[in-house]
Short mmCIF file of C-alpha atoms in Angstrom, two decimals:
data_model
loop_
_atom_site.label_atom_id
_atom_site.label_comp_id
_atom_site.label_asym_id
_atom_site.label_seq_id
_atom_site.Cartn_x
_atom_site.Cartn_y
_atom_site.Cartn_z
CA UNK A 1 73.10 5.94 -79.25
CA UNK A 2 76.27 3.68 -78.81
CA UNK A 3 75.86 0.02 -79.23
CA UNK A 4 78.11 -1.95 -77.22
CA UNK A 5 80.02 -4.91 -78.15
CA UNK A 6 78.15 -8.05 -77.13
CA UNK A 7 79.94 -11.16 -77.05
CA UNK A 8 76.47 -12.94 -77.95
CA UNK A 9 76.05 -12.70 -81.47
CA UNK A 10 71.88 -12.37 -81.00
CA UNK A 11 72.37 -9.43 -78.06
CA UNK A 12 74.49 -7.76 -80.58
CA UNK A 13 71.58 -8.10 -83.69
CA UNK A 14 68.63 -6.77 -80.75
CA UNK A 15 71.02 -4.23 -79.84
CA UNK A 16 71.44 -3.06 -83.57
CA UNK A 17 67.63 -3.27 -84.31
CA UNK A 18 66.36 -1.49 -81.02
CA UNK A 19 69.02 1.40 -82.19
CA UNK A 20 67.23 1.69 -85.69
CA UNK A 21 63.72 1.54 -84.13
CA UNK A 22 64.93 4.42 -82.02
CA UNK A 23 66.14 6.33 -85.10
CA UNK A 24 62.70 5.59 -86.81
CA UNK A 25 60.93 7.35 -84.23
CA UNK A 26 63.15 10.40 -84.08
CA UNK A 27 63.26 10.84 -88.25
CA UNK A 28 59.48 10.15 -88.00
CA UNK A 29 59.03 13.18 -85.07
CA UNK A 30 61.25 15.38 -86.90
CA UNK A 31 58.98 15.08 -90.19
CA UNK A 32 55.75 15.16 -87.81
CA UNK A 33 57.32 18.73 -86.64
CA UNK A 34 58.64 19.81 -90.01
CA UNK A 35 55.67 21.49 -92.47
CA UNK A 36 54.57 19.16 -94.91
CA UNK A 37 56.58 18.17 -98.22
CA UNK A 38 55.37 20.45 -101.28
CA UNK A 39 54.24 18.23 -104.47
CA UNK A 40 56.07 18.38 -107.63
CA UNK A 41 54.12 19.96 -110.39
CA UNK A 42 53.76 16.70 -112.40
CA UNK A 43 52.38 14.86 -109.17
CA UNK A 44 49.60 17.48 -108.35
CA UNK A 45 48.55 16.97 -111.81
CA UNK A 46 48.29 12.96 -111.75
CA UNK A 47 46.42 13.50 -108.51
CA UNK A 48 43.70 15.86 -109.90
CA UNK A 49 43.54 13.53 -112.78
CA UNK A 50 43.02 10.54 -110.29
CA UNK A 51 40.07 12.30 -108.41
CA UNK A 52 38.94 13.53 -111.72
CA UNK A 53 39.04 9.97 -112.66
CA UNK A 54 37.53 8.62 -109.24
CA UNK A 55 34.79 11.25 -109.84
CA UNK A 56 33.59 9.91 -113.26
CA UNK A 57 33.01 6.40 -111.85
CA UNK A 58 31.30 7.25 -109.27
CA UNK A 59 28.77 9.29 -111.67
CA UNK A 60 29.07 6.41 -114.10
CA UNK A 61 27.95 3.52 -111.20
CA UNK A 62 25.18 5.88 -110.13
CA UNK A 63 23.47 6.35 -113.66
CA UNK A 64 23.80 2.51 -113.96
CA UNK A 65 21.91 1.77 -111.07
CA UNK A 66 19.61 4.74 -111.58
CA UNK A 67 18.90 2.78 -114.89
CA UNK A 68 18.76 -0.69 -113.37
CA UNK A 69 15.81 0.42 -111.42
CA UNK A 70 13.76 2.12 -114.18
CA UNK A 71 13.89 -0.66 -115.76
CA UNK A 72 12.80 -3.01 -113.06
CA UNK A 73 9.88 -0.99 -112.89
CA UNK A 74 8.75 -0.64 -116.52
CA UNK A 75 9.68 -4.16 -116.92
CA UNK A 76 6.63 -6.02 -117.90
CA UNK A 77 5.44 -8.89 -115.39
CA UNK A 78 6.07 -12.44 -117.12
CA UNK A 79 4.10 -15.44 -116.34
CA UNK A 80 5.35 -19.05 -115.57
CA UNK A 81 5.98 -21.53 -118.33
CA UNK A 82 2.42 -23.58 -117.18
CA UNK A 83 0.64 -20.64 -118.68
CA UNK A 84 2.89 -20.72 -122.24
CA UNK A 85 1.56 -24.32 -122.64
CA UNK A 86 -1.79 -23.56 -122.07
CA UNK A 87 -1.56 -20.59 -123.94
CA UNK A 88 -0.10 -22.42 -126.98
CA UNK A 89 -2.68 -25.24 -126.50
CA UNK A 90 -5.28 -22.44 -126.90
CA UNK A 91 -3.54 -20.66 -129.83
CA UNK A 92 -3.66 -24.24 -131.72
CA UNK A 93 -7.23 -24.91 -130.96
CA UNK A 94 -9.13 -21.74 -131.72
CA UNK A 95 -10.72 -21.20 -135.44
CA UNK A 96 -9.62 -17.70 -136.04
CA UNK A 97 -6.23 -17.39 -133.50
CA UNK A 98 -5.30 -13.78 -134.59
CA UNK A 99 -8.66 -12.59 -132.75
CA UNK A 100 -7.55 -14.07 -129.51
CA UNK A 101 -7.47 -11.87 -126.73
CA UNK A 102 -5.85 -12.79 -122.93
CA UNK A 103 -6.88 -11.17 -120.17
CA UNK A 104 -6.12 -13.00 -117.00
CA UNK A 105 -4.16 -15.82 -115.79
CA UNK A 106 -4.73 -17.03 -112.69
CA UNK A 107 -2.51 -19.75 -110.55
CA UNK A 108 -3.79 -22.25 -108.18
CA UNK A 109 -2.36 -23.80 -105.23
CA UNK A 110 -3.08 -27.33 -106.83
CA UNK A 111 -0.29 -26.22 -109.62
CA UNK A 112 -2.98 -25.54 -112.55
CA UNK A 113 -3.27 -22.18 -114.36
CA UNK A 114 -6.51 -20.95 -115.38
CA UNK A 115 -6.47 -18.48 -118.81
CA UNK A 116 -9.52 -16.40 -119.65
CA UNK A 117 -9.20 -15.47 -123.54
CA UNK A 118 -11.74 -13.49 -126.16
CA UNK A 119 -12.42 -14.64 -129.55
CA UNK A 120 -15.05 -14.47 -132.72
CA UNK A 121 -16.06 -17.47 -133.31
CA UNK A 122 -17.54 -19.01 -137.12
CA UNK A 123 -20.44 -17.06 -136.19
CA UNK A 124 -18.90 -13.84 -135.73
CA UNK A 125 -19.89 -13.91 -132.13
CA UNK A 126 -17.92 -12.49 -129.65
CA UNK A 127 -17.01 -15.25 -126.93
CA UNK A 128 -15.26 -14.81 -123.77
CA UNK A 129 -14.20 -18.61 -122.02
CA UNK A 130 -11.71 -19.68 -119.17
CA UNK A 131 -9.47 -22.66 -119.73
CA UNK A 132 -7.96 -24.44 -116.90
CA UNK A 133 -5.00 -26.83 -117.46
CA UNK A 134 -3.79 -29.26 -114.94
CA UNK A 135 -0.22 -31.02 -114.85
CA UNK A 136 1.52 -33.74 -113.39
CA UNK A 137 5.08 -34.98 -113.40
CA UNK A 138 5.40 -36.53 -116.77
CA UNK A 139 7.85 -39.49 -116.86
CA UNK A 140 9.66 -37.97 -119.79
CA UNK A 141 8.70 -35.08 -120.27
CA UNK A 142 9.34 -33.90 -116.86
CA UNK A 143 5.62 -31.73 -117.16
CA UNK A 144 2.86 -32.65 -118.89
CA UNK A 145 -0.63 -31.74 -119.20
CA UNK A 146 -3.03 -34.07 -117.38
CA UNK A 147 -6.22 -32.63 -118.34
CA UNK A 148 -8.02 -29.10 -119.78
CA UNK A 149 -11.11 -27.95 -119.25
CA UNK A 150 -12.49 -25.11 -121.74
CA UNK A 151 -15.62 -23.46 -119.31
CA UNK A 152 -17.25 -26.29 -117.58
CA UNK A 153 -15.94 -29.14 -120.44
CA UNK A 154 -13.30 -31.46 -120.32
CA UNK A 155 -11.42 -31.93 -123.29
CA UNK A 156 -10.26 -35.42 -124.14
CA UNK A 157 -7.53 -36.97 -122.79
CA UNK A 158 -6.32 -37.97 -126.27
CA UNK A 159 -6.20 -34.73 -127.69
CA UNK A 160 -4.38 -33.42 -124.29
CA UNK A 161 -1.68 -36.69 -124.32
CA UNK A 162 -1.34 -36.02 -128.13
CA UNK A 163 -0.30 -32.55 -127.18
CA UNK A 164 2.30 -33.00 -124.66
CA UNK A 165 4.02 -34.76 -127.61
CA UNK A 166 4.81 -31.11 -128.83
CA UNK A 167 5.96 -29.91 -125.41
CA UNK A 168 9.61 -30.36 -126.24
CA UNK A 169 9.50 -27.43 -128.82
CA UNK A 170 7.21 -25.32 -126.26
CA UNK A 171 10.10 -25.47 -123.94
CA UNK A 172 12.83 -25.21 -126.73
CA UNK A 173 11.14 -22.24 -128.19
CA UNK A 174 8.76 -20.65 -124.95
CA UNK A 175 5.81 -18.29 -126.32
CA UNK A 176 5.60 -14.88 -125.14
CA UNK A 177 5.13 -14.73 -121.35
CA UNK A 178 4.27 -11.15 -120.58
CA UNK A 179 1.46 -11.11 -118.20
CA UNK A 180 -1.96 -9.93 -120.17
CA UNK A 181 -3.66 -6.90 -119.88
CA UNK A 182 -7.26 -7.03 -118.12
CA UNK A 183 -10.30 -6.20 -120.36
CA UNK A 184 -11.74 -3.10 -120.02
CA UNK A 185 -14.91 -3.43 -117.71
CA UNK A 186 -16.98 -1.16 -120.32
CA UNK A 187 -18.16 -3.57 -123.55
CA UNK A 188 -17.62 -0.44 -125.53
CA UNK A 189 -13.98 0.20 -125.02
CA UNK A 190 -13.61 -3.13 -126.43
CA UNK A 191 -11.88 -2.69 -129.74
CA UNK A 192 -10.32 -5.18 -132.20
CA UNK A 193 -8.53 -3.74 -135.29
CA UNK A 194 -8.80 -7.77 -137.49
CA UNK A 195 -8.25 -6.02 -140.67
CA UNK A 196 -4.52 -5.25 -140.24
CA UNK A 197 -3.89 -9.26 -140.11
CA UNK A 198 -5.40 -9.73 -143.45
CA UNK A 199 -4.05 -9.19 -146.57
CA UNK A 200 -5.57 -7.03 -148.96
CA UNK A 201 -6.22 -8.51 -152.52
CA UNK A 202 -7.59 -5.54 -154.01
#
């Protein structure tokens, strides 16, 4: 294709890029028609090593997600932080602690947690009691315990304002939050190994 001489300097520049655009099309036709260009040793290589590559992440993202999920579902259930205070309260207040036992936690729409427990007692009776703790915005604190009732008594409000001095280290340090495992229904399955939490003299 002949481009002719424009006096316009812009007629002359269309001119020169319609001509290339044209030549585009025909080198692109003429490839299109031609059979496709063979790969050089070295680049068949790098592209096996690429898919090769591409392969291995793809395995790699699906045993990672494969993984995420078993562990979402052996992942034991945690509890809010409203049952770690009460649970410490309880674990500070009980004569014999290392014979506690939780078994159910239960949350109320009014915002207080109820915590049934086991224990021996002095007597060497086996107890089972529910303790529900209430809160309310505390003014520096941010939570606090307003009141606790062990079974159908209150405890006194002294004792509970006294504790929610020590609620900055519950927070600092949280207890253990797993959810606890139910009692067995059956009185017999119940079984308490004590002796491995005392030291033996003898």
């Amino acid at each position: 294709m002949a481009i002719t001489k424009a006096k316009d300097p812009n007629e002359a520049a269309r001119q020169l890029a319609r001509a290339k655009k044209l030549l585009r099309r025909e080198l692109s036709f003429d490839e299109g028609e031609s059979a496709p260009r063979k790969l050089s040793p070295l680049a068949q290589k790098k592209r096996a090593l690429r898919k090769k590559r591409q392969k291995q992440l793809l395995y790699l993202a699906g045993f990672l997600l494969f993984c995420y999920g078993f562990w979402w579902l052996i992942k034991p259930y945690e509890s809010s932080m409203k049952y770690g205070i009460c649970k410490t309260f309880i674990e500070l207040n009980v004569p014999y602690p290392y014979t506690i036992h939780f078994s159910e936690v239960i949350d109320f729409a009014d915002g207080s947690v109820r915590v049934w427990f086991s224990h021996y007692d002095s007597f060497g009776d086996y107890r089972l009691l529910p303790v529900q703790c209430y809160y309310a915005p505390h003014e520096k604190y941010g939570l606090g315990l307003s009141r606790i009732v062990v079974g159908r008594r209150e405890i006194d409000p002294d004792i509970v304002q006294h504790f929610n001095h020590s609620l900055p280290a519950i927070f600092a340090y949280p207890p253990d939050l797993t959810y606890p495992t139910p009692l067995p229904n059956d009185p017999n399955d119940l079984q308490f190994d004590f002796d491995k939490y005392r030291k033996q003299i003898l």
